[in-house]
Short mmCIF file of C-alpha atoms and ligand atoms in Angstrom, two decimals:
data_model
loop_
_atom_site.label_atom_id
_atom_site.label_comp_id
_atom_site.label_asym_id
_atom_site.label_seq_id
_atom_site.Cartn_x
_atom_site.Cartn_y
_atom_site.Cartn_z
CA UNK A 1 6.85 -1.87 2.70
CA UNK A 2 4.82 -4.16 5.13
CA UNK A 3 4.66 -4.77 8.72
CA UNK A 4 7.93 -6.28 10.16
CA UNK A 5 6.25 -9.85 10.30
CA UNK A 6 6.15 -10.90 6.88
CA UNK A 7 2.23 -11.22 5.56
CA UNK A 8 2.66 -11.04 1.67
CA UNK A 9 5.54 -12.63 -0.19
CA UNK A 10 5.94 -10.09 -3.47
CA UNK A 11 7.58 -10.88 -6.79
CA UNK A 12 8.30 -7.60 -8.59
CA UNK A 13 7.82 -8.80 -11.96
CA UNK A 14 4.42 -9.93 -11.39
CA UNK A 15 3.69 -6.96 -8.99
CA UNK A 16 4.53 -4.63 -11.88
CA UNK A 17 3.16 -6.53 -14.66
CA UNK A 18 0.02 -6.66 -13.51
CA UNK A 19 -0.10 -3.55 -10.97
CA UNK A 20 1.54 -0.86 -12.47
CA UNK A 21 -1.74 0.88 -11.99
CA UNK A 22 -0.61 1.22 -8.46
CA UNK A 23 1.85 3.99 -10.13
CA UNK A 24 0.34 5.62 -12.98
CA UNK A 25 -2.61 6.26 -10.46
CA UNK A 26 -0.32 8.31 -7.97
CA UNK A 27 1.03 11.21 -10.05
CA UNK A 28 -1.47 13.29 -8.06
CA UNK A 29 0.07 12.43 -5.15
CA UNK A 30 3.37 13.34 -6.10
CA UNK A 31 2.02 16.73 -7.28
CA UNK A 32 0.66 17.14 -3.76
CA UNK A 33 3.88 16.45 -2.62
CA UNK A 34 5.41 19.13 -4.79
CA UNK A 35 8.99 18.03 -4.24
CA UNK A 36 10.62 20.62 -4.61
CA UNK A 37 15.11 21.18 -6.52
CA UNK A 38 17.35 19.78 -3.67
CA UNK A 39 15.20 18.94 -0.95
CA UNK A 40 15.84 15.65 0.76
CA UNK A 41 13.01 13.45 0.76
CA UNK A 42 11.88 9.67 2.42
CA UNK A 43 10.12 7.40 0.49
CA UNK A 44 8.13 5.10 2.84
CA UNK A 45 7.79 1.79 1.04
CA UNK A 46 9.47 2.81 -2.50
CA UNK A 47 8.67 -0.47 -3.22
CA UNK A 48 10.06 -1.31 -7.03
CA UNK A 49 10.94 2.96 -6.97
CA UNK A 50 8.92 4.11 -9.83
CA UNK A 51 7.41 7.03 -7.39
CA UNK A 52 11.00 7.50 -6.60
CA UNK A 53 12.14 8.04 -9.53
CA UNK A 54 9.56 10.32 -10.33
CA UNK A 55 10.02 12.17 -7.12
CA UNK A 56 13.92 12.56 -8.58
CA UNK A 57 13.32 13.70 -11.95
CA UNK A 58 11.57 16.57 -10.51
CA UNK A 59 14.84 17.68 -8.88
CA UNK A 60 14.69 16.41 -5.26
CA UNK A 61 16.98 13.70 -3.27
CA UNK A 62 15.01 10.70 -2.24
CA UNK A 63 16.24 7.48 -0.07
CA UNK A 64 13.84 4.95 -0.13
CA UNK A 65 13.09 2.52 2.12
CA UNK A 66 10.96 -1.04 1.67
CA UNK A 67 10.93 -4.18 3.94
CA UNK A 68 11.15 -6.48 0.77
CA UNK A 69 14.52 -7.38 -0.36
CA UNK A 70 13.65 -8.06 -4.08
CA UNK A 71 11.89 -4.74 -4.01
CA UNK A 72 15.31 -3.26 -2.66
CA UNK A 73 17.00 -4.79 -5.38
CA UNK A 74 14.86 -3.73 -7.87
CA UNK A 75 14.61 0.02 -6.97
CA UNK A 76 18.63 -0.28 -6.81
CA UNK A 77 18.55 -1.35 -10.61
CA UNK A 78 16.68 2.16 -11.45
CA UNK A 79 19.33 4.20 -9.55
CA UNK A 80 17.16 4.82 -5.93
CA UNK A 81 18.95 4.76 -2.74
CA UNK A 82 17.03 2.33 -1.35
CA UNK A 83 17.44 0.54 1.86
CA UNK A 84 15.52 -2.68 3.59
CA UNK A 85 13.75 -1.37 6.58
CA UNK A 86 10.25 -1.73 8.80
CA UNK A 87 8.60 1.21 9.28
CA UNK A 88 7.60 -0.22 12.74
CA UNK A 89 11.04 0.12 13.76
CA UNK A 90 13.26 3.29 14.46
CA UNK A 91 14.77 4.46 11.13
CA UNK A 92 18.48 5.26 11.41
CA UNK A 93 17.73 8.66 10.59
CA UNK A 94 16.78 11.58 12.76
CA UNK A 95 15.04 15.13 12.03
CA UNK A 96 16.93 14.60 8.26
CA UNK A 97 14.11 14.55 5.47
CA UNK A 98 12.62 17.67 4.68
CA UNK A 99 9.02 15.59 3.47
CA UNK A 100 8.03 11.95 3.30
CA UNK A 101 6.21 10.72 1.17
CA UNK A 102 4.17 7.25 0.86
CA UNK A 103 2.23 5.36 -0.99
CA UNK A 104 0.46 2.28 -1.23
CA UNK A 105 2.01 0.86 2.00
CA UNK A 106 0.19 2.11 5.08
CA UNK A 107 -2.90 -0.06 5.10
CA UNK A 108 0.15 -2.85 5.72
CA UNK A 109 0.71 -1.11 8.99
CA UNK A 110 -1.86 -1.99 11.68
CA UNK A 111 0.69 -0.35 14.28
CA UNK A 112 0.04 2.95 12.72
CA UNK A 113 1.16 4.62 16.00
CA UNK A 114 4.67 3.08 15.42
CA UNK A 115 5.20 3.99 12.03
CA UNK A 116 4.10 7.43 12.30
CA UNK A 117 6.26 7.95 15.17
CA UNK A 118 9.29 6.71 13.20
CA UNK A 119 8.42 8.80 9.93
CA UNK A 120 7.94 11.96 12.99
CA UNK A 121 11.80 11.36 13.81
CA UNK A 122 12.91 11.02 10.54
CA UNK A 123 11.40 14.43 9.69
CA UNK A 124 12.43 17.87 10.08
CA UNK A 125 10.78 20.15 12.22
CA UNK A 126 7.97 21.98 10.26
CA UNK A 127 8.29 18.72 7.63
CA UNK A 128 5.40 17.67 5.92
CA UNK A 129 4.66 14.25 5.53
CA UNK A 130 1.90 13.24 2.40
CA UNK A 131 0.41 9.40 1.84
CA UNK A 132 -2.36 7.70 0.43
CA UNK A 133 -3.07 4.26 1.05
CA UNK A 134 -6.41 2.07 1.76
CA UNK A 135 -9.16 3.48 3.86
CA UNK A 136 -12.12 2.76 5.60
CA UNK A 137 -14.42 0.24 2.97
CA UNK A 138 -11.73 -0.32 0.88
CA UNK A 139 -11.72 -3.65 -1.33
CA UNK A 140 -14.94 -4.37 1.21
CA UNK A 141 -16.05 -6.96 -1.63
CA UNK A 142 -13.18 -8.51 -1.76
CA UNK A 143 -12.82 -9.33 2.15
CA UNK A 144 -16.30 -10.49 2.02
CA UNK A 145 -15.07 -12.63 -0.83
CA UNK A 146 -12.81 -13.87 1.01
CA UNK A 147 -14.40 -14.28 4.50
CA UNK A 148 -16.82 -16.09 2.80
CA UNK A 149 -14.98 -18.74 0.97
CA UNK A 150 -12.99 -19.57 3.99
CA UNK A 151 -16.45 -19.59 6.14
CA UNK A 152 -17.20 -22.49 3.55
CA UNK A 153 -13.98 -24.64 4.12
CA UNK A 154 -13.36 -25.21 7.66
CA UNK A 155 -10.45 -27.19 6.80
CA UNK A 156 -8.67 -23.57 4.99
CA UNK A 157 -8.95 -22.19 9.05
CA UNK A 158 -9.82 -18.69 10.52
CA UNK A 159 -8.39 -16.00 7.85
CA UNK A 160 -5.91 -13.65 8.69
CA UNK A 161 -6.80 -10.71 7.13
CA UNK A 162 -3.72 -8.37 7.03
CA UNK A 163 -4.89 -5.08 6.36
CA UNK A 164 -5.80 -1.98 7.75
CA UNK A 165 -8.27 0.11 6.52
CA UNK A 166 -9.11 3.11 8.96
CA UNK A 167 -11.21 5.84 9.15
CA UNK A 168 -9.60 9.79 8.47
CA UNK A 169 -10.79 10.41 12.31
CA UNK A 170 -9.11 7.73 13.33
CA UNK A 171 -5.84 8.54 11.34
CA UNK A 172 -6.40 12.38 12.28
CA UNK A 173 -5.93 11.27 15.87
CA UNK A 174 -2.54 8.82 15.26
CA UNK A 175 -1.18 11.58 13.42
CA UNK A 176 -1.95 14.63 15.94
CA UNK A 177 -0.64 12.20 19.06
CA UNK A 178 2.64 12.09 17.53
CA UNK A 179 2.83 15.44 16.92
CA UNK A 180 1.42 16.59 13.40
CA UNK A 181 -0.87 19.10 12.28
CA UNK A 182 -3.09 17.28 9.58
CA UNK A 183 -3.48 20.13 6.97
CA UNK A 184 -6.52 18.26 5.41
CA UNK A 185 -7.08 14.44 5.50
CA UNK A 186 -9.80 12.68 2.97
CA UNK A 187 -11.39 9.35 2.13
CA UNK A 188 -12.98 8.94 -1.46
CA UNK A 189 -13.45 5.89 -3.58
CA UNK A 190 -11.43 5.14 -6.53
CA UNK A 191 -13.05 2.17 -8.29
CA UNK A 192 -9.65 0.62 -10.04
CA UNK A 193 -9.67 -1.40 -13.40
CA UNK A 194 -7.68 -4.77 -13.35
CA UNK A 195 -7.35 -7.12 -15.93
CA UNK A 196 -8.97 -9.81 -14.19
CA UNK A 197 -9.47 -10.12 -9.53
CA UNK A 198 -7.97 -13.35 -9.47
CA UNK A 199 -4.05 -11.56 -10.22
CA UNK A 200 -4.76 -9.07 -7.55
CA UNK A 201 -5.61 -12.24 -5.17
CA UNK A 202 -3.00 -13.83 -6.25
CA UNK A 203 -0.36 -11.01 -5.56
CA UNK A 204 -2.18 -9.28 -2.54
CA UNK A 205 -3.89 -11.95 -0.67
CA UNK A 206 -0.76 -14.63 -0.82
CA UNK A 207 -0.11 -14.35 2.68
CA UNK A 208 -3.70 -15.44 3.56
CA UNK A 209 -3.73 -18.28 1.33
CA UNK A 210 0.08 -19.66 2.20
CA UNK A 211 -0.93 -21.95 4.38
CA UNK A 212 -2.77 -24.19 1.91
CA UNK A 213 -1.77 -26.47 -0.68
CA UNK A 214 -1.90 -25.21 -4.05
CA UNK A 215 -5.44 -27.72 -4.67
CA UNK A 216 -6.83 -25.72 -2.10
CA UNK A 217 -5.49 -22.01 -3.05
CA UNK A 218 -6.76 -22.85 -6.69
CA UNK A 219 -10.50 -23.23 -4.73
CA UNK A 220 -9.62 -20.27 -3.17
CA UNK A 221 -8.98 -18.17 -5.91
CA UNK A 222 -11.83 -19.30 -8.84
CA UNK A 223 -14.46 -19.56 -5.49
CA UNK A 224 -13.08 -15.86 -4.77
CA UNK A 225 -13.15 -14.57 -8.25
CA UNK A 226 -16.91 -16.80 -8.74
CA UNK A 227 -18.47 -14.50 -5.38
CA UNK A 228 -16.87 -11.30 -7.00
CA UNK A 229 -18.15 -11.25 -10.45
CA UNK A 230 -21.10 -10.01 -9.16
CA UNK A 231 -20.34 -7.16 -7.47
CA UNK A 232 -17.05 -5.79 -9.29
CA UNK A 233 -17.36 -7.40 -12.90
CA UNK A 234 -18.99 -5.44 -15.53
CA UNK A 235 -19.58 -6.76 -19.37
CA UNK A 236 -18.34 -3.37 -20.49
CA UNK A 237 -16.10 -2.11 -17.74
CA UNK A 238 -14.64 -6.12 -16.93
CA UNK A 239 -13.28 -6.07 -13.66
CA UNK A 240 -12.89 -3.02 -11.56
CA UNK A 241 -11.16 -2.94 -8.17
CA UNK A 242 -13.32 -1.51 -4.96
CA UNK A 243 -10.74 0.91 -3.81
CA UNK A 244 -11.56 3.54 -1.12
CA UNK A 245 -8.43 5.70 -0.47
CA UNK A 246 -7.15 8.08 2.20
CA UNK A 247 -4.69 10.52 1.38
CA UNK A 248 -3.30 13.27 3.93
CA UNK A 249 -0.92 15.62 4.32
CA UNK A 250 0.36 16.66 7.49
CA UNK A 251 3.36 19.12 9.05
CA UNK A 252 5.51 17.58 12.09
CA UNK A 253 5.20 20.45 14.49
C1 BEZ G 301 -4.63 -1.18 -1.72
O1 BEZ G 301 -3.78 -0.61 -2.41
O2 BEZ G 301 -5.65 -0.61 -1.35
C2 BEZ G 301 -4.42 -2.57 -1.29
C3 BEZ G 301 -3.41 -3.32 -1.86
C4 BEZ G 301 -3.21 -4.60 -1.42
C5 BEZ G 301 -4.00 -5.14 -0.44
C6 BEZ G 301 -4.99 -4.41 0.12
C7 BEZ G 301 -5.21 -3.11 -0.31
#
């Protein structure tokens, strides 16, 4: 799911083929979920609804929601309830989900206060809510990267950088104003291997790079993926991601 104004366009057969790390690397997640046999459960940006899925086969009810129709569509085709929504606006659904769970989606939210207000409705009273998503110095080399090739090329503009990586104090305190009790909240890195930087550029930073023709994007991206080889290719490794990740769980009072 992403902010209501759309930043990133997403193809899901791309997004999986070439980020379906984005899944195999939240299992732990769903364990600290712990979903438990008939509990009713919100997934907050199920985006193609492998979590989902997952979430079902160990015995709970999940609706998901995502603000990307093809995404929608997709989950649909695996057999998730899944419904296009923003997280920045009211869900149509009050005090009904006994957890929510998200992953992956939050650093898309720079109106944290919104979203977390909207999750706090959807939840029971005494419902826990558990998400990871990008934190504080996460994919730093790559918004350098980025920064920097666009500092080089007046003519690409000012870059919009979409994302939001905060701090867990600064979380902590969006999540206790609208009512939770954060059981624990932690930041730690997770360096991620990817076949090669310029995919993830091409799938995540889209919405930066829209704006230019495709002579220009194609500077863009080997410029980009040039500036990065230092810092996050290795000759044994290849190319490994700089991801810092917060994950919390937290119980709506
Ligand atoms: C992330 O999962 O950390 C991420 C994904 C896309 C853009 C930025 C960050």
């Amino acid at each position: 799911m992403q902010p209501k104004k759309k930043n990133n366009q997403w193809n899901p057969d791309s997004y999986s083929e070439y980020t379906d790390f984005v899944y195999k690397l939240a299992s732990p997640l769903v364990d600290l979920l712990d979903p438990r046999e008939g509990e009713s459960i919100l997934d907050a940006g199920c985006g193609e609804g492998s979590l989902a899925r997952e979430i079902m086969r160990r015995g709970a009810q999940v609706i998901g929601v995502d603000q990307s129709p093809e995404m929608i569509r997709k989950a649909g085709e695996k057999g998730v309830e899944a419904y296009e929504a923003s997280l920045t606006e009211p869900l149509p659904w009050r005090e009904k989900f006994d957890a929510v769970f998200s992953n992956a989606v939050l650093h898309w939210i720079p109106q944290a206060g919104e979203a977390v207000r909207n999750i706090a409705a959807s939840l029971k009273p005494g419902g826990r809510f558990v998400a990871e998503f990008g934190g504080a110095g996460n994919v730093a080399q790559i918004v350098a990267a980025i920064e920097e090739v666009f500092a080089r090329h007046p003519e690409f503009g000012e870059p919009k950088i979409p994302w939001y990586f905060p701090t867990p104090q600064s979380y902590r305190e969006i999540l206790e104003a609208e009512g939770f009790r954060v059981e624990w909240i932690d930041l730690f890195p997770r360096p991620t291997p990817m076949e090669d930087v310029r995919y993830w550029l091409e799938i995540f930073a889209n919405g930066i790079i829209g704006h230019l023709s495709p002579k220009q994007q194609e500077i863009f991206l080997c410029e980009c993926r040039t500036i990065l080889r230092e810092s996050l290719y290795d000759p044994e490794k290849g190319w490994v991601i700089d991801y810092v990740r917060l994950r919390f769980k937290a119980w709506k009072r």
